Short mmCIF file of C-alpha atoms in Angstrom, two decimals:
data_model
loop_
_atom_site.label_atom_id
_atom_site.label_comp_id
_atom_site.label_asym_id
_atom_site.label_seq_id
_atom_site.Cartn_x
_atom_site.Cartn_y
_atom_site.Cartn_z
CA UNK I 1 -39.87 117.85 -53.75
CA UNK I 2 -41.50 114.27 -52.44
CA UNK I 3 -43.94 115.38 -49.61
CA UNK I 4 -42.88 113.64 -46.17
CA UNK I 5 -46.16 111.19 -46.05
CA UNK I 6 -44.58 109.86 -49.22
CA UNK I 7 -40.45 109.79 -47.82
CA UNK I 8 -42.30 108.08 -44.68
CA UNK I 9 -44.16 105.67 -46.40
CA UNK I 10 -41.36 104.94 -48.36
CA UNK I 11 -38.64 104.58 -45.60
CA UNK I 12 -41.14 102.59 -43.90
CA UNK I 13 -41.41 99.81 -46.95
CA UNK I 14 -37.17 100.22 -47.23
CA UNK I 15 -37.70 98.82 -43.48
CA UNK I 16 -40.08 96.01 -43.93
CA UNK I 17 -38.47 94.92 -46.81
CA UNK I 18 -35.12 94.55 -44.77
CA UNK I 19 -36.89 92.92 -42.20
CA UNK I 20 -38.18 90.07 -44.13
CA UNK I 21 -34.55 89.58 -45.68
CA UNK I 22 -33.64 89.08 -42.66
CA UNK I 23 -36.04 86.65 -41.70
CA UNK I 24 -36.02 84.22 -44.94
CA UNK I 25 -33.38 81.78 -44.42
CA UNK I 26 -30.35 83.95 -44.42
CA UNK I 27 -27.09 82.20 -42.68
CA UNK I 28 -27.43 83.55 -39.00
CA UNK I 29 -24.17 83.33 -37.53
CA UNK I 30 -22.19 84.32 -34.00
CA UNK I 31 -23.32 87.22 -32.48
CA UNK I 32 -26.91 87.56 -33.17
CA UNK I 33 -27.92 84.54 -32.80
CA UNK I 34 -25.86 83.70 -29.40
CA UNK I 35 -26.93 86.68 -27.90
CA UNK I 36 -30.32 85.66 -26.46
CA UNK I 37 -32.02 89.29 -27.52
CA UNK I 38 -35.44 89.71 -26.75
CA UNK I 39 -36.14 90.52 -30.10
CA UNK I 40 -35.76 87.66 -32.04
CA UNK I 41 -38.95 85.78 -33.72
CA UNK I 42 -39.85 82.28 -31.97
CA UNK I 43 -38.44 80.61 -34.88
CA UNK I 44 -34.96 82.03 -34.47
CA UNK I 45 -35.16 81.92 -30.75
CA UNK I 46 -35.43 78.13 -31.41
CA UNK I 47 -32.75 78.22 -33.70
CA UNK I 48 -30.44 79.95 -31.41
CA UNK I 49 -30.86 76.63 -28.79
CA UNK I 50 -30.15 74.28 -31.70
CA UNK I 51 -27.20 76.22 -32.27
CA UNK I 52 -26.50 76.09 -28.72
CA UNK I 53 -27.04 72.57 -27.96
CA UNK I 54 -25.28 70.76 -30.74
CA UNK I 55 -21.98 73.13 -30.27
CA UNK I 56 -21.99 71.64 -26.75
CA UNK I 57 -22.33 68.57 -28.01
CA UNK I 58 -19.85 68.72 -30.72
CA UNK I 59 -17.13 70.53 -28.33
CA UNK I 60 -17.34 73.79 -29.94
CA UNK I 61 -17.60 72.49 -32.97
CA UNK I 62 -18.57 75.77 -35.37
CA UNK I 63 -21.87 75.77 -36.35
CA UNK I 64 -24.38 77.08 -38.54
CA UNK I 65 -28.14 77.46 -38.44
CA UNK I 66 -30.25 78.22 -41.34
CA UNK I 67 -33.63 79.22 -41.09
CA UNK I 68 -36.56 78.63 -42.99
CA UNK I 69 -39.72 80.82 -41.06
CA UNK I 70 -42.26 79.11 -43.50
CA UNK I 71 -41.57 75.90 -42.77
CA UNK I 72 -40.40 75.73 -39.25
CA UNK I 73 -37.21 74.43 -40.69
CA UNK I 74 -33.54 74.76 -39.11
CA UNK I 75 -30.87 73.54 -41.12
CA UNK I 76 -27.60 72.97 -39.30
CA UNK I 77 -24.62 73.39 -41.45
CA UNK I 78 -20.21 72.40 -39.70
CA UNK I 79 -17.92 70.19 -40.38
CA UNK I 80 -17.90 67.30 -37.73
CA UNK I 81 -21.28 66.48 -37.08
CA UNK I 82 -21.95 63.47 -36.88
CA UNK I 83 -21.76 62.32 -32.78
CA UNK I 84 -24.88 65.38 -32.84
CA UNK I 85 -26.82 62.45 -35.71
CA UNK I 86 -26.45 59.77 -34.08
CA UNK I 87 -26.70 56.22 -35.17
CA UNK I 88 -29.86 56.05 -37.57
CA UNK I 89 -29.48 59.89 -36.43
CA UNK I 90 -31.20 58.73 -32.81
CA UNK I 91 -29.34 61.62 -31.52
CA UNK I 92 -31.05 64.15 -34.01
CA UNK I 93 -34.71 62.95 -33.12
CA UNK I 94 -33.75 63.02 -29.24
CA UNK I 95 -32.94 66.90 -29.76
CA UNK I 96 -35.45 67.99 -31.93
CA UNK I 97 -37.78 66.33 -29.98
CA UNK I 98 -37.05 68.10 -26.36
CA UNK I 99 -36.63 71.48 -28.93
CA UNK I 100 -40.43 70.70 -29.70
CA UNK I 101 -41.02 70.50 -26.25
CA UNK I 102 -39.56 73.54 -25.26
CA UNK I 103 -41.05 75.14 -28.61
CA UNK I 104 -44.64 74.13 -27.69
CA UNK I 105 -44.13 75.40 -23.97
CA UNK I 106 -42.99 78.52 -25.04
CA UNK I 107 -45.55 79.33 -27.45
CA UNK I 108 -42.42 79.90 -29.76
CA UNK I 109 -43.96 78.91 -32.85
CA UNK I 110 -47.31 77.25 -33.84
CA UNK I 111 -46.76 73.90 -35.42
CA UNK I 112 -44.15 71.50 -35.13
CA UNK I 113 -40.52 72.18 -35.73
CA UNK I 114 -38.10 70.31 -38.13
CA UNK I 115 -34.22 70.18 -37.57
CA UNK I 116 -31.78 68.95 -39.70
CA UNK I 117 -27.91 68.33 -39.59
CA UNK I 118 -25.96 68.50 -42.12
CA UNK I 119 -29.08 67.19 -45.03
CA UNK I 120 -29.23 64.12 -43.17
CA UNK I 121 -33.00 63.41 -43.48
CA UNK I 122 -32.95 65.05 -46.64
CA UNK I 123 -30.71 62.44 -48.30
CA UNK I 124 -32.23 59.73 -45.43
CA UNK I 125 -35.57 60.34 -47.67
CA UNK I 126 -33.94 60.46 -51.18
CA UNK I 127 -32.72 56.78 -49.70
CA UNK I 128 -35.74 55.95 -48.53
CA UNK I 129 -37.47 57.08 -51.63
CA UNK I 130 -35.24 54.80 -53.73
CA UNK I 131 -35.55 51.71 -51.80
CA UNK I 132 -39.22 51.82 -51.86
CA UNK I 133 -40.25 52.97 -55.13
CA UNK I 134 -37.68 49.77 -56.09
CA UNK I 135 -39.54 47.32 -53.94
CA UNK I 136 -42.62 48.31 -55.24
CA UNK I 137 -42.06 47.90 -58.71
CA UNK I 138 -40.70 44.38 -57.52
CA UNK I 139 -43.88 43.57 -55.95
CA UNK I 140 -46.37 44.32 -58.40
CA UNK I 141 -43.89 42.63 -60.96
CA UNK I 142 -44.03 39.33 -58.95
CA UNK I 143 -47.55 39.62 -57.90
CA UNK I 144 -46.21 39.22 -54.51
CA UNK I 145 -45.91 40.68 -51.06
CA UNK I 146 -42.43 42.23 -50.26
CA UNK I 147 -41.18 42.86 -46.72
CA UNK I 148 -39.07 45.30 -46.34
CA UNK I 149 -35.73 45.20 -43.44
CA UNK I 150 -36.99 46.43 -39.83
CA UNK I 151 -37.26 50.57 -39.62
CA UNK I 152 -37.88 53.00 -37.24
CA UNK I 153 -41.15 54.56 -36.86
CA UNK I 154 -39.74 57.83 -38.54
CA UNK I 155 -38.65 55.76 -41.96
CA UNK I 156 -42.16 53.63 -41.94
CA UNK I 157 -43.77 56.95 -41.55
CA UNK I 158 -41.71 57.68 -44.93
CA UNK I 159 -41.72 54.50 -46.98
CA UNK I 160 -46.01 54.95 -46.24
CA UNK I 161 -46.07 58.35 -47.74
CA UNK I 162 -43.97 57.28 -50.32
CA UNK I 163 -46.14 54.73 -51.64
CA UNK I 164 -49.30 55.80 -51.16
CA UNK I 165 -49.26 57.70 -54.14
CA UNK I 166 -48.04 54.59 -56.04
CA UNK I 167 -52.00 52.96 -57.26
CA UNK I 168 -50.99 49.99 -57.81
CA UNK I 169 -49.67 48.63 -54.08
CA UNK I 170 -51.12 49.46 -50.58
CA UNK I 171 -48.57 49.35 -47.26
CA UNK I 172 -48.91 47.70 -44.05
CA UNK I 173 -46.16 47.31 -41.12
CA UNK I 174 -46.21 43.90 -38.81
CA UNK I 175 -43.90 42.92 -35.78
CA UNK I 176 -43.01 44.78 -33.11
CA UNK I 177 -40.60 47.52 -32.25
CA UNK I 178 -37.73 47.28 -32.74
CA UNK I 179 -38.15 45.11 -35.51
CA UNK I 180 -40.88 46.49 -36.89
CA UNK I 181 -41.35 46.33 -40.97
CA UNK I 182 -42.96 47.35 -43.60
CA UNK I 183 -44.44 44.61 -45.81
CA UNK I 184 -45.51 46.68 -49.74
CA UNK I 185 -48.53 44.26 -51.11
CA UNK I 186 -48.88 43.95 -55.02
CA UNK I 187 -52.72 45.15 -55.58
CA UNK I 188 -54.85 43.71 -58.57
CA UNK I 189 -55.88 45.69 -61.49
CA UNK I 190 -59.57 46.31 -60.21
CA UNK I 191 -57.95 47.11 -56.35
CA UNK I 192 -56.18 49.95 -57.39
CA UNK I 193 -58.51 52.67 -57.24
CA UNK E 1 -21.40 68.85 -19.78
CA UNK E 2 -23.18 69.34 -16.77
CA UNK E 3 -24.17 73.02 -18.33
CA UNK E 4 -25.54 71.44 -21.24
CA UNK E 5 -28.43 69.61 -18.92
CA UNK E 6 -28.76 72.26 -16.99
CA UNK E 7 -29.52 74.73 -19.91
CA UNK E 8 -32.29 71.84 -21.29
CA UNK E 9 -33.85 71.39 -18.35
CA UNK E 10 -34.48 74.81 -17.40
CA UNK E 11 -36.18 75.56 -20.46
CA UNK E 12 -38.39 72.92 -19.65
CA UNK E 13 -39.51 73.48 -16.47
CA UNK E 14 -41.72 76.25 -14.89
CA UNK E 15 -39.60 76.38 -11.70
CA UNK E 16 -36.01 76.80 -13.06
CA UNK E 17 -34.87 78.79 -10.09
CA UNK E 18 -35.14 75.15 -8.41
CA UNK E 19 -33.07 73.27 -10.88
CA UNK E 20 -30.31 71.83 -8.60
CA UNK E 21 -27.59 69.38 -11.14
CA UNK E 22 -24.87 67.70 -9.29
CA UNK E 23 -22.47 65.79 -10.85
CA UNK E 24 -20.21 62.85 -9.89
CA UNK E 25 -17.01 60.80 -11.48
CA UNK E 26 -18.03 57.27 -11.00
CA UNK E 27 -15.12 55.96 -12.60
CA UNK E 28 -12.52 57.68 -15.07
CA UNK E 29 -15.41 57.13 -17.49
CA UNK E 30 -18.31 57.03 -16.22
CA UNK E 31 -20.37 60.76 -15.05
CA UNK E 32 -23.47 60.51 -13.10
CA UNK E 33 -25.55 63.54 -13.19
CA UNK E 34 -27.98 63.86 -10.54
CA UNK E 35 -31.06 66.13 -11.19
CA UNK E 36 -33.11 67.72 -8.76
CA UNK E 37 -36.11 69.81 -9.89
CA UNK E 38 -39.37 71.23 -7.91
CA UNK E 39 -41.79 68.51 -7.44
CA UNK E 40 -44.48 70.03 -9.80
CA UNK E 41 -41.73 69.79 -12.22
CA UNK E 42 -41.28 66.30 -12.38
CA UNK E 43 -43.29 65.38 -14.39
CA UNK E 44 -42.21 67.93 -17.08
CA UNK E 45 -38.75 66.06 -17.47
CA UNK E 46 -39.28 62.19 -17.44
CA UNK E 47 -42.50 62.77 -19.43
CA UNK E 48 -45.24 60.28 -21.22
CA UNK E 49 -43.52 57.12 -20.53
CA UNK E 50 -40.06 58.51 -19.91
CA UNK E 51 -39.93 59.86 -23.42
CA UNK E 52 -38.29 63.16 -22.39
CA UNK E 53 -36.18 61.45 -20.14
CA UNK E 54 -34.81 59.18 -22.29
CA UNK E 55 -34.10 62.08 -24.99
CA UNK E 56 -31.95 63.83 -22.73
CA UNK E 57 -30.06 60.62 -21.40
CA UNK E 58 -29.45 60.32 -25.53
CA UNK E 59 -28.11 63.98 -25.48
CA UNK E 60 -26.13 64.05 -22.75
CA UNK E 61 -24.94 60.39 -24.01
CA UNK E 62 -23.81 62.05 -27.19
CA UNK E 63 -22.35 65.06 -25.53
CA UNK E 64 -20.31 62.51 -23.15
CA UNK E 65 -19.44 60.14 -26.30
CA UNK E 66 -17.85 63.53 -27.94
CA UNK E 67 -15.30 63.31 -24.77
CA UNK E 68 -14.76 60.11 -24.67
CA UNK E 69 -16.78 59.41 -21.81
CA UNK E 70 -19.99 57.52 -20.73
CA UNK E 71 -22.68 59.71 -18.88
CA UNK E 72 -25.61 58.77 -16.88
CA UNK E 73 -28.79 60.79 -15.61
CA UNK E 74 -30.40 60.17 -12.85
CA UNK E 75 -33.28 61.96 -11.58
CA UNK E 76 -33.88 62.47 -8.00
CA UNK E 77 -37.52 62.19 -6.73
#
């Protein structure tokens, strides 16, 4: 017979482990998430707006939000989306950033949170990624500068990542908004460090 | 649509109690949402340079776009 400090302990880890099912990115859908309970982590809480705000947007449109607590990440999942993107997905950085602002009042989570329709800046940076690791290997080929077309503060902030792990070039942006660009400059053997 | 404002702007706002929307057809088109909020809370939604201003006309521009409409925000001060 298992003594009942044992059975406790034990229904107690059966708990917590349910719990954190719940919590790692599992599909949240209708009813718990629309119902604004007073239990629900900051993260999710957050999540439940999102949800909120682009079925508004996209006339009741269904939606999904995924969840990823680690990252601060919610993925937004339907079928017409797009009006809630936006052209160069303007619309998607307007809401996510009044959610941040609401977020950071709220003490809701610590950090700064990430939202994504439908894998848009996903494949935006597999794009991205493309184009610049191309224009790279263009420049140092030539031995000269390449500009690349006018982006938005959000892509340059991208395309500079990118290639600062490439040795061989260094990154600069000229103009001004909104034509802004990045130009990728060809560096010489003893440059690269 | 007028809902969805209101529901941003009270989360962003300390007074929400005071959050007063009203809404007008300018044309067949064209909605003009006026928003009223407590004085202290001013501030809180035009923001640095109108940033959070501006992301809520692009909401509520997207929201109107859905229904084939045009929308614009004005905030009363």
């Amino acid at each position: 017979m298992p003594d009942s400090r044992n059975l406790d302990e034990a229904i107690n880890l059966y708990i917590k482990s349910l719990e954190e099912e719940q919590r790692n990115g599992k599909l949240i859908e209708g009813k718990k998430i629309g119902s604004e309970g007073e239990n629900l982590t900051g993260v999710e809480k957050i999540a439940s707006f999102v949800k909120k705000v682009v079925e508004f947007i996209c006339l009741g449109e269904e939606v999904k939000v995924k969840i990823d607590p680690d990252a601060n990440k919610i993925s937004v999942y339907g079928t017409d989306l797009g009006i809630a993107i936006g052209r160069a997905g303007k619309n998607l950085q307007a809401l996510e950033y009044i959610v941040n602002l609401i977020a950071r009042r709220k003490r809701w989570v610590s950090g700064e949170v990430v939202i994504d329709i439908k894998n848009y800046k996903e494949r935006k940076f597999e794009k991205l990624k493309k184009i610049a690791l191309r224009m790279a290997k263009k420049a140092i080929e030539e031995g000269k500068k390449i500009a690349l077309k006018p982006m938005s503060s959000y892509e340059r902030k991208i395309v500079h990542g990118i290639l600062s792990e490439i040795k061989n070039v260094k990154t600069r942006s000229k103009n001004k908004e909104p034509n802004r660009r990045i130009v990728i400059y060809p560096l010489k053997e003893k440059d690269a460090t | 649509m007028k809902e969805l404002l209101e529901y941003m702007v009270k989360e962003l706002v300390d007074k929400p109690e005071e959050v007063n929307i009203t809404e007008e057809n300018e044309d067949d088109k064209t909605v003009i949402f006026k928003l009223k909020v407590a004085e202290s809370d001013l501030g809180k939604v035009i923001g640095k340079k109108g940033r959070t201003a501006n992301a809520l006309r692009v909401v509520m521009r997207a929201a109107s776009a859905k229904r084939g409409k045009s929308s614009i925000v004005k905030i009363l001060d």
